[in-house]
Short mmCIF file of C-alpha atoms and ligand atoms in Angstrom, two decimals:
data_model
loop_
_atom_site.label_atom_id
_atom_site.label_comp_id
_atom_site.label_asym_id
_atom_site.label_seq_id
_atom_site.Cartn_x
_atom_site.Cartn_y
_atom_site.Cartn_z
CA MET A 1 -20.90 19.40 -55.95
CA SER A 2 -23.97 19.83 -58.53
CA GLU A 3 -24.15 15.06 -59.62
CA SER A 4 -27.40 13.74 -58.66
CA SER A 5 -26.10 10.87 -57.63
CA ARG A 6 -22.43 9.23 -56.30
CA VAL A 7 -20.87 6.24 -55.99
CA GLY A 8 -18.16 5.38 -53.26
CA LEU A 9 -16.03 2.12 -53.06
CA GLY A 10 -13.35 1.06 -50.08
CA ILE A 11 -11.63 -1.12 -48.95
CA ASP A 12 -9.48 -1.74 -45.21
CA PHE A 13 -7.33 -4.63 -43.71
CA HIS A 14 -5.46 -5.37 -40.45
CA ARG A 15 -3.56 -8.07 -39.88
CA LEU A 16 -4.62 -10.19 -36.96
CA ARG A 17 -3.46 -11.04 -33.23
CA GLU A 18 -3.54 -12.71 -29.98
CA ASP A 19 -4.48 -10.24 -26.74
CA GLU A 20 -6.17 -7.32 -29.20
CA GLU A 21 -9.67 -5.94 -29.41
CA LEU A 22 -11.49 -7.21 -32.67
CA ILE A 23 -13.98 -4.61 -33.02
CA LEU A 24 -16.14 -3.89 -36.60
CA GLY A 25 -18.73 -1.78 -36.74
CA GLY A 26 -18.04 -0.25 -33.24
CA GLU A 27 -18.95 -3.51 -31.82
CA GLU A 28 -17.11 -5.06 -29.55
CA ILE A 29 -16.77 -8.78 -30.67
CA ASP A 30 -15.57 -12.03 -28.97
CA SER A 31 -12.86 -13.01 -30.49
CA PRO A 32 -9.12 -15.17 -29.82
CA LEU A 33 -8.02 -12.57 -32.70
CA GLY A 34 -8.05 -8.90 -33.38
CA THR A 35 -6.72 -7.12 -35.17
CA VAL A 36 -3.32 -4.29 -35.33
CA ALA A 37 -4.06 -1.05 -35.43
CA HIS A 38 -2.76 3.00 -34.46
CA SER A 39 -6.43 3.02 -33.89
CA ASP A 40 -9.66 0.60 -32.88
CA GLY A 41 -8.39 -1.15 -36.17
CA ASP A 42 -11.98 -1.29 -37.08
CA VAL A 43 -11.60 -2.42 -40.83
CA LEU A 44 -15.48 -1.75 -41.79
CA VAL A 45 -15.74 1.50 -40.18
CA HIS A 46 -12.04 2.02 -41.99
CA ALA A 47 -13.35 0.99 -45.40
CA LEU A 48 -17.04 3.14 -45.26
CA ILE A 49 -15.54 6.58 -44.92
CA ASP A 50 -13.91 5.68 -47.67
CA ALA A 51 -16.86 4.36 -48.97
CA LEU A 52 -17.17 8.18 -48.40
CA LEU A 53 -14.92 9.93 -49.51
CA GLY A 54 -14.56 8.42 -52.86
CA ALA A 55 -18.41 9.90 -53.08
CA LEU A 56 -16.89 12.70 -51.84
CA GLY A 57 -14.10 13.02 -54.47
CA GLU A 58 -12.20 13.79 -51.47
CA GLY A 59 -9.33 11.41 -51.32
CA ASP A 60 -8.85 8.42 -48.62
CA ILE A 61 -8.86 7.99 -45.12
CA GLY A 62 -5.32 8.18 -44.48
CA GLU A 63 -5.39 12.14 -45.51
CA PHE A 64 -7.64 12.45 -42.48
CA PHE A 65 -7.00 10.14 -39.85
CA PRO A 66 -3.10 10.03 -40.39
CA ASP A 67 -2.12 6.41 -38.91
CA ASN A 68 1.48 7.71 -37.70
CA ASP A 69 -0.47 10.43 -35.47
CA PRO A 70 -1.38 10.04 -31.80
CA GLU A 71 -3.67 11.74 -32.15
CA TYR A 72 -5.19 8.76 -34.04
CA GLU A 73 -4.03 6.62 -31.51
CA ASP A 74 -6.49 4.07 -30.39
CA ALA A 75 -9.16 6.47 -31.66
CA ARG A 76 -12.81 5.00 -31.88
CA SER A 77 -13.43 4.44 -35.19
CA LEU A 78 -17.33 5.44 -35.15
CA ASN A 79 -16.16 8.71 -34.31
CA LEU A 80 -14.10 9.19 -37.39
CA LEU A 81 -16.63 8.08 -39.09
CA GLN A 82 -19.16 11.16 -37.51
CA GLU A 83 -16.24 13.18 -38.46
CA ILE A 84 -16.25 12.10 -42.44
CA TYR A 85 -19.71 12.13 -42.61
CA ARG A 86 -20.11 15.89 -41.37
CA LYS A 87 -18.88 16.90 -45.08
CA VAL A 88 -21.55 14.63 -46.72
CA GLN A 89 -23.96 16.31 -43.94
CA ASN A 90 -22.56 20.34 -45.40
CA SER A 91 -23.33 18.46 -49.22
CA ASP A 92 -26.23 19.15 -51.33
CA LEU A 93 -26.24 15.09 -51.12
CA VAL A 94 -27.90 12.55 -48.50
CA VAL A 95 -26.43 8.77 -48.33
CA GLU A 96 -28.34 6.51 -49.57
CA ASN A 97 -28.13 3.08 -49.28
CA VAL A 98 -24.41 1.56 -47.91
CA ASP A 99 -23.19 -2.30 -48.45
CA ALA A 100 -20.49 -3.88 -46.91
CA THR A 101 -18.76 -7.17 -46.33
CA LEU A 102 -16.24 -8.28 -44.30
CA ILE A 103 -13.80 -10.97 -44.83
CA LEU A 104 -13.04 -13.10 -42.38
CA GLU A 105 -12.31 -17.07 -40.91
CA GLU A 106 -13.86 -17.02 -37.51
CA PRO A 107 -15.26 -15.52 -35.57
CA LYS A 108 -19.29 -16.22 -37.02
CA LEU A 109 -20.59 -12.56 -36.58
CA ASN A 110 -23.79 -13.54 -36.90
CA LEU A 111 -24.97 -12.03 -32.71
CA TYR A 112 -23.61 -8.64 -34.50
CA LYS A 113 -25.07 -8.42 -37.70
CA GLY A 114 -28.13 -6.52 -36.23
CA ARG A 115 -26.27 -4.57 -34.24
CA MET A 116 -23.59 -3.54 -36.70
CA GLU A 117 -26.36 -1.94 -39.11
CA LYS A 118 -28.53 -0.02 -36.41
CA ASN A 119 -24.97 1.58 -35.41
CA ILE A 120 -24.37 2.83 -39.19
CA SER A 121 -27.37 3.18 -40.28
CA ASP A 122 -28.23 5.45 -37.32
CA LEU A 123 -25.46 7.31 -37.58
CA LEU A 124 -25.66 8.02 -41.38
CA SER A 125 -29.91 8.42 -41.14
CA ALA A 126 -29.53 5.69 -44.33
CA GLU A 127 -30.16 2.24 -44.61
CA ALA A 128 -27.26 0.12 -44.51
CA ASN A 129 -26.63 -3.92 -44.85
CA LEU A 130 -23.84 -5.95 -44.03
CA LYS A 131 -22.44 -9.16 -45.64
CA ALA A 132 -19.69 -12.04 -43.82
CA THR A 133 -18.35 -14.37 -46.15
CA THR A 134 -14.60 -16.58 -45.27
CA ALA A 135 -12.25 -16.29 -47.69
CA GLU A 136 -11.99 -20.34 -47.27
CA GLY A 137 -8.67 -20.25 -46.22
CA THR A 138 -7.46 -18.82 -49.02
CA LEU A 139 -6.35 -15.38 -48.18
CA PHE A 140 -5.11 -14.97 -45.27
CA LYS A 141 -4.78 -18.04 -43.30
CA GLY A 142 -6.68 -16.63 -39.79
CA GLU A 143 -3.33 -13.89 -39.68
CA GLY A 144 -5.76 -11.08 -40.91
CA ILE A 145 -9.49 -9.07 -42.17
CA ALA A 146 -10.51 -7.51 -44.52
CA ALA A 147 -14.26 -5.01 -45.46
CA GLN A 148 -15.13 -3.99 -48.49
CA VAL A 149 -18.03 -1.11 -48.70
CA VAL A 150 -20.28 0.37 -51.70
CA VAL A 151 -21.93 3.90 -51.13
CA LEU A 152 -24.55 5.77 -52.52
CA LEU A 153 -24.91 8.87 -51.96
CA ALA A 154 -27.98 10.96 -53.76
CA GLU A 155 -29.41 14.65 -53.63
CA GLY A 156 -31.55 14.84 -50.91
CA PRO A 157 -34.77 15.86 -49.79
CA GLY A 158 -34.28 19.83 -49.94
MG1 LIG B 1 -7.53 0.16 -41.50
#
C-alpha cells in the first residue's frame, strides 16, 4: 500500500443469553447475560478486527477466523486481534487511533472502560477511545449487543 493514511470501519452484533460470559475489550464483565458465540464473543474486538482489515483492504474477520472452525472455538479474541495486527506491523502503516462505541442496555461499563481502552491501546500501540450507549430499549430489548469501531492507519515514523 502506498497510501499515506487508510480508514477502516467495523461493526459486530451478538445475541445475549443467561449463563454465558460477557467479554468486552478483553475484560470479563460482571453481567447476568453474556454473548452467544463460537469464540469468546467479544463484539468490541471483533468489530476492531474488521475495522483493521477494512483499513488494510483485506476483507473481513470471517475469512480469517471462520465461526465453524473448531480451532477458534472459545478463542480469546485479543489473540485473534494480535494476529491481525501483525498485518499492520508488516505494512508501512501504524495505527493512529481507534474510536469505538458499544451499544448495549446493561450493565453500565464505567468500571471497565479504562481497562478495555488500555488492553486495546497496549496491543495496537495507539490511542483508543471507547464510548458506550444504550439503544433506549429500541433495538435489542436487552437481547443483544453491538459494537462499531473506526480506525485510522497512518504512515509510520520510518
Ligand atoms: Mg462476532
